[in-house]
Amino acid sequence: MSISIKTPHEIEKMRVAGRLTAEVLDYIAPYVTSGITTGELDRLCHEYIVGIQGCIPAPLNYAPPGYKPYPKSICASVNHQVCHGVPGDRQLKNGDIVNLDVTVISDGYHGDSSRMFQVGDTSVQARRLCEVTFECLWLGIAQVKAGAHLGDVGHAIQQHAEKSGYSVVREFCGHGIGASFHEEPQVLHYGRPNTGIRLEAGMIFTIEPMINAGKAAIRTMADGWTIVTKDHSLSAQWEHTILVTESGHEVLTVSKGSRRQPDGIG
C-alpha cells in the first residue's frame, strides 16, 4: 500500500479530528482518580464522543485480520500493561499509572492520541518512566520535517530511552492515519539516522513510543488484545498525530489540556 499524501481539504478534516480527540482526553482527565474502574472511564469517553461530539469511537468493534472485534471505545493500559488494555472492572488505586488511548472518527477521518495519567502518589520510578517516555515522544516529533527520514524519528526515541536505562517495545509502532485508522507508513520507535522512508509534506502519521522500565519482551493476555510486559515491569506510552509540513511539522492532537513539550525539544 502506498503512502497517502493528504490534500488541503483532507488536512483540514484531520485537524478537526485531532482537536476532538484531544478534547476527549481533556474531558476524562479529572475522572482518572483512585476508585474509578477502567470500564467507567470507557463509558464516560464513549458518551462524550457519541453524545456530545457526535463522533464515532474508532476502537469499538475494530477487528484487524487475526483479531476478534475490540469490545470497548478506548484502550486503558494500567502499570505493566503496555497497550490495548481492555477496560473492565479493574479499579484504579493510589500509585497506579494508566495510559488512555483515544481515537475519534469525525466526518470520516481519524484523530489518534494517548496520554499517561498518574493516580495519587506514584513512585519516583513510575514518575520518571512517564517523564522519559514523554520526552521520547517529543524528541521523535522534533525530527519530523520534509526531507527527513523515519529512521531519524526512531533513532531519537531509542537513543533517549536506552540512555535512560529503559527499553523500547518493538512489536508495535506508529502508523499512517487518515480516512483509515491504520495506513502506511509504519513508524518504528527505534532505528538508524538517514534510513527508512523519506518524509514529504502532507504525510500524516502517529508517533506513540511504548517504553518499558525493564526488558522489552511482551506477551498477549487471554483476552486477545491486552499487551503486558513479560517481566511485569512498568510500561508507559504517549501518542500524538503529526502532519509533515513544508517547514517542519504540525501536531494535530494538542489542546489546552495537553502537556507542553519539554524545554529544549523542538
XYZ file of C-alpha atoms in Angstrom:
266
model
C 0.000 0.000 0.000
C 1.357 3.434 -0.919
C 1.650 6.329 1.499
C -1.193 8.824 1.240
C -0.277 12.481 0.768
C -3.205 14.398 2.191
C -4.877 17.199 0.247
C -5.542 20.565 1.929
C -9.199 19.504 2.309
C -8.191 16.254 3.998
C -5.695 18.035 6.230
C -8.414 20.340 7.492
C -10.611 17.341 8.312
C -7.676 15.764 10.147
C -7.177 18.954 12.155
C -10.773 18.723 13.322
C -10.468 15.020 14.184
C -7.245 15.678 16.076
C -8.747 18.544 18.057
C -11.766 16.435 19.025
C -9.531 13.561 20.129
C -7.546 15.893 22.382
C -10.797 17.243 23.821
C -11.825 13.733 24.918
C -8.564 13.339 26.826
C -9.030 16.782 28.384
C -12.573 15.817 29.397
C -11.653 12.499 31.005
C -8.584 13.734 32.910
C -10.409 14.818 36.113
C -12.087 11.404 36.373
C -8.809 9.436 36.454
C -8.746 9.010 40.225
C -8.410 6.245 42.772
C -11.521 4.049 42.942
C -12.840 4.531 39.420
C -12.885 1.498 37.130
C -11.383 1.466 33.674
C -14.819 0.417 32.441
C -16.330 3.596 33.852
C -13.657 5.675 32.127
C -14.588 3.914 28.886
C -18.285 4.624 29.419
C -17.654 8.308 30.081
C -15.483 8.660 26.985
C -17.986 6.790 24.830
C -20.849 9.006 25.939
C -18.779 12.143 25.333
C -17.609 11.069 21.861
C -21.043 9.904 20.702
C -23.410 12.120 22.657
C -21.535 15.422 22.886
C -19.189 15.399 19.902
C -21.453 13.467 17.546
C -18.486 11.324 16.505
C -17.564 7.634 16.422
C -15.055 5.885 18.749
C -12.800 4.081 16.265
C -11.667 1.216 18.545
C -15.209 -0.076 19.183
C -15.665 -3.297 17.163
C -12.386 -2.668 15.314
C -11.137 -6.034 14.038
C -7.888 -6.187 12.059
C -7.014 -9.568 10.478
C -6.426 -12.209 13.123
C -8.190 -10.321 15.903
C -11.682 -10.586 17.320
C -13.580 -7.258 17.438
C -12.296 -4.889 20.120
C -15.145 -4.588 22.658
C -14.659 -1.066 24.043
C -14.398 2.552 22.893
C -10.966 3.386 24.357
C -7.874 1.495 25.496
C -6.877 1.712 29.159
C -3.485 0.190 29.996
C -2.501 0.113 33.673
C 1.004 -0.283 35.136
C 2.663 -3.250 33.359
C 0.069 -3.229 30.574
C 1.864 -1.903 27.503
C -1.039 -1.113 25.169
C -4.549 -2.122 24.062
C -5.728 -2.701 27.622
C -9.431 -3.613 27.516
C -11.445 -1.553 30.039
C -13.407 -3.518 32.616
C -13.955 -3.923 36.345
C -10.411 -3.058 37.417
C -10.396 -0.206 39.915
C -7.568 2.294 39.774
C -5.682 2.672 43.037
C -3.242 5.116 44.546
C 0.151 4.807 42.852
C -1.106 3.409 39.539
C -0.075 4.792 36.176
C -2.518 4.402 33.293
C -2.415 5.145 29.589
C -5.711 6.168 27.979
C -5.685 5.830 24.185
C -8.456 7.599 22.260
C -9.248 7.557 18.541
C -12.159 9.639 17.257
C -13.724 9.441 13.786
C -15.044 12.827 12.678
C -16.601 13.197 9.222
C -14.805 10.042 8.101
C -11.325 10.998 9.358
C -9.397 9.728 12.379
C -7.591 11.511 15.192
C -5.441 9.358 17.494
C -3.731 10.277 20.769
C -2.877 8.840 24.162
C -1.663 10.210 27.472
C -0.246 8.855 30.714
C -2.120 9.608 33.918
C -0.745 9.175 37.433
C -3.159 8.201 40.195
C -2.462 9.796 43.557
C 1.044 9.414 44.957
C 3.068 7.478 42.397
C 6.597 6.202 42.965
C 9.690 8.072 41.838
C 10.365 5.218 39.403
C 6.889 5.460 37.864
C 7.071 9.235 37.527
C 10.483 9.048 35.879
C 9.303 6.419 33.383
C 6.311 8.578 32.409
C 8.541 11.632 32.041
C 11.228 9.944 29.964
C 8.579 8.428 27.677
C 7.050 11.892 27.220
C 10.478 13.205 26.303
C 10.911 10.310 23.847
C 7.676 11.285 22.097
C 8.739 14.895 21.652
C 12.290 14.044 20.648
C 10.772 11.879 17.914
C 8.367 14.613 16.851
C 11.243 17.112 16.670
C 12.792 15.062 13.838
C 9.725 15.377 11.610
C 10.144 17.610 8.581
C 10.023 17.253 4.810
C 13.229 15.585 3.633
C 13.958 13.804 6.919
C 13.700 10.020 7.278
C 11.579 7.855 9.537
C 14.783 6.307 10.867
C 15.630 9.720 12.357
C 12.427 9.555 14.425
C 13.071 6.042 15.700
C 16.722 6.735 16.459
C 15.948 9.798 18.580
C 13.420 7.822 20.622
C 15.595 4.725 21.049
C 18.690 6.704 21.992
C 16.931 8.647 24.752
C 15.078 5.626 26.144
C 18.135 3.380 26.290
C 20.375 6.156 27.628
C 17.844 6.478 30.468
C 18.045 2.766 31.241
C 14.772 1.730 29.584
C 13.825 -0.497 26.649
C 11.709 0.160 23.547
C 8.839 -2.170 22.614
C 9.440 -3.249 19.007
C 6.330 -5.256 18.141
C 4.081 -2.175 17.994
C 4.668 1.091 16.177
C 3.115 4.323 14.996
C 1.235 4.382 11.714
C -0.149 6.474 8.935
C -3.677 7.681 9.580
C -6.445 9.467 7.723
C -9.694 8.101 6.315
C -8.422 4.731 7.571
C -7.448 4.006 11.175
C -4.143 2.396 10.152
C -2.351 3.344 6.941
C 1.208 3.270 5.658
C 3.851 4.036 6.773
C 4.781 2.081 9.863
C 6.608 4.388 12.279
C 9.155 2.407 14.272
C 10.338 3.744 17.618
C 13.890 2.538 17.037
C 16.244 2.807 14.088
C 19.232 4.471 12.477
C 19.503 8.048 11.187
C 19.075 8.686 7.456
C 17.328 5.360 6.891
C 13.742 4.500 6.099
C 11.102 6.402 4.181
C 11.847 9.997 3.233
C 9.186 12.312 4.645
C 7.077 14.530 2.398
C 4.763 17.415 3.201
C 1.200 16.149 3.514
C 2.029 12.872 5.223
C 0.157 12.284 8.477
C 1.108 9.600 10.980
C 1.204 8.820 14.682
C 4.263 8.629 16.902
C 3.495 6.552 20.007
C 6.544 5.134 21.798
C 5.957 2.317 24.282
C 8.824 2.314 26.792
C 9.395 -0.379 29.420
C 11.189 0.062 32.742
C 12.533 -3.476 32.391
C 13.130 -5.646 29.365
C 11.411 -5.084 26.017
C 9.763 -8.522 25.864
C 5.947 -8.565 25.865
C 3.103 -11.057 25.775
C -0.613 -11.025 24.957
C -3.249 -11.663 27.631
C -6.077 -14.181 27.244
C -8.499 -11.504 26.016
C -6.502 -11.419 22.778
C -5.886 -7.670 22.994
C -4.170 -6.545 26.197
C -0.370 -6.487 25.869
C 1.784 -6.710 29.019
C 5.496 -6.774 29.834
C 6.832 -10.306 30.263
C 8.868 -9.328 33.311
C 5.939 -7.443 34.884
C 7.892 -4.164 34.778
C 6.072 -0.863 34.346
C 5.386 0.453 30.842
C 4.424 3.909 29.595
C 3.235 5.391 26.304
C 2.391 8.804 24.880
C 0.978 9.452 21.408
C 0.251 12.303 19.029
C -0.890 12.555 15.407
C 1.606 14.524 13.301
C 1.338 16.351 9.961
C 4.529 16.808 7.922
C 4.675 20.377 6.593
C 6.978 22.166 4.177
C 8.671 23.935 7.092
C 8.557 21.167 9.717
C 5.544 19.595 11.363
C 2.190 20.300 12.991
C 0.935 18.289 15.961
C -2.770 17.765 15.325
C -3.757 16.364 18.735
C -2.593 19.072 21.113
C -5.062 21.093 23.172
C -5.196 23.492 26.091
C -5.208 20.472 28.385
C -2.252 18.751 26.736
C 1.121 18.798 28.427
C 3.549 21.128 26.700
C 6.643 19.643 25.148
C 9.702 19.514 27.425
C 12.044 22.505 27.409
C 14.815 22.334 24.838
C 12.956 19.996 22.447
C 11.620 21.057 19.087
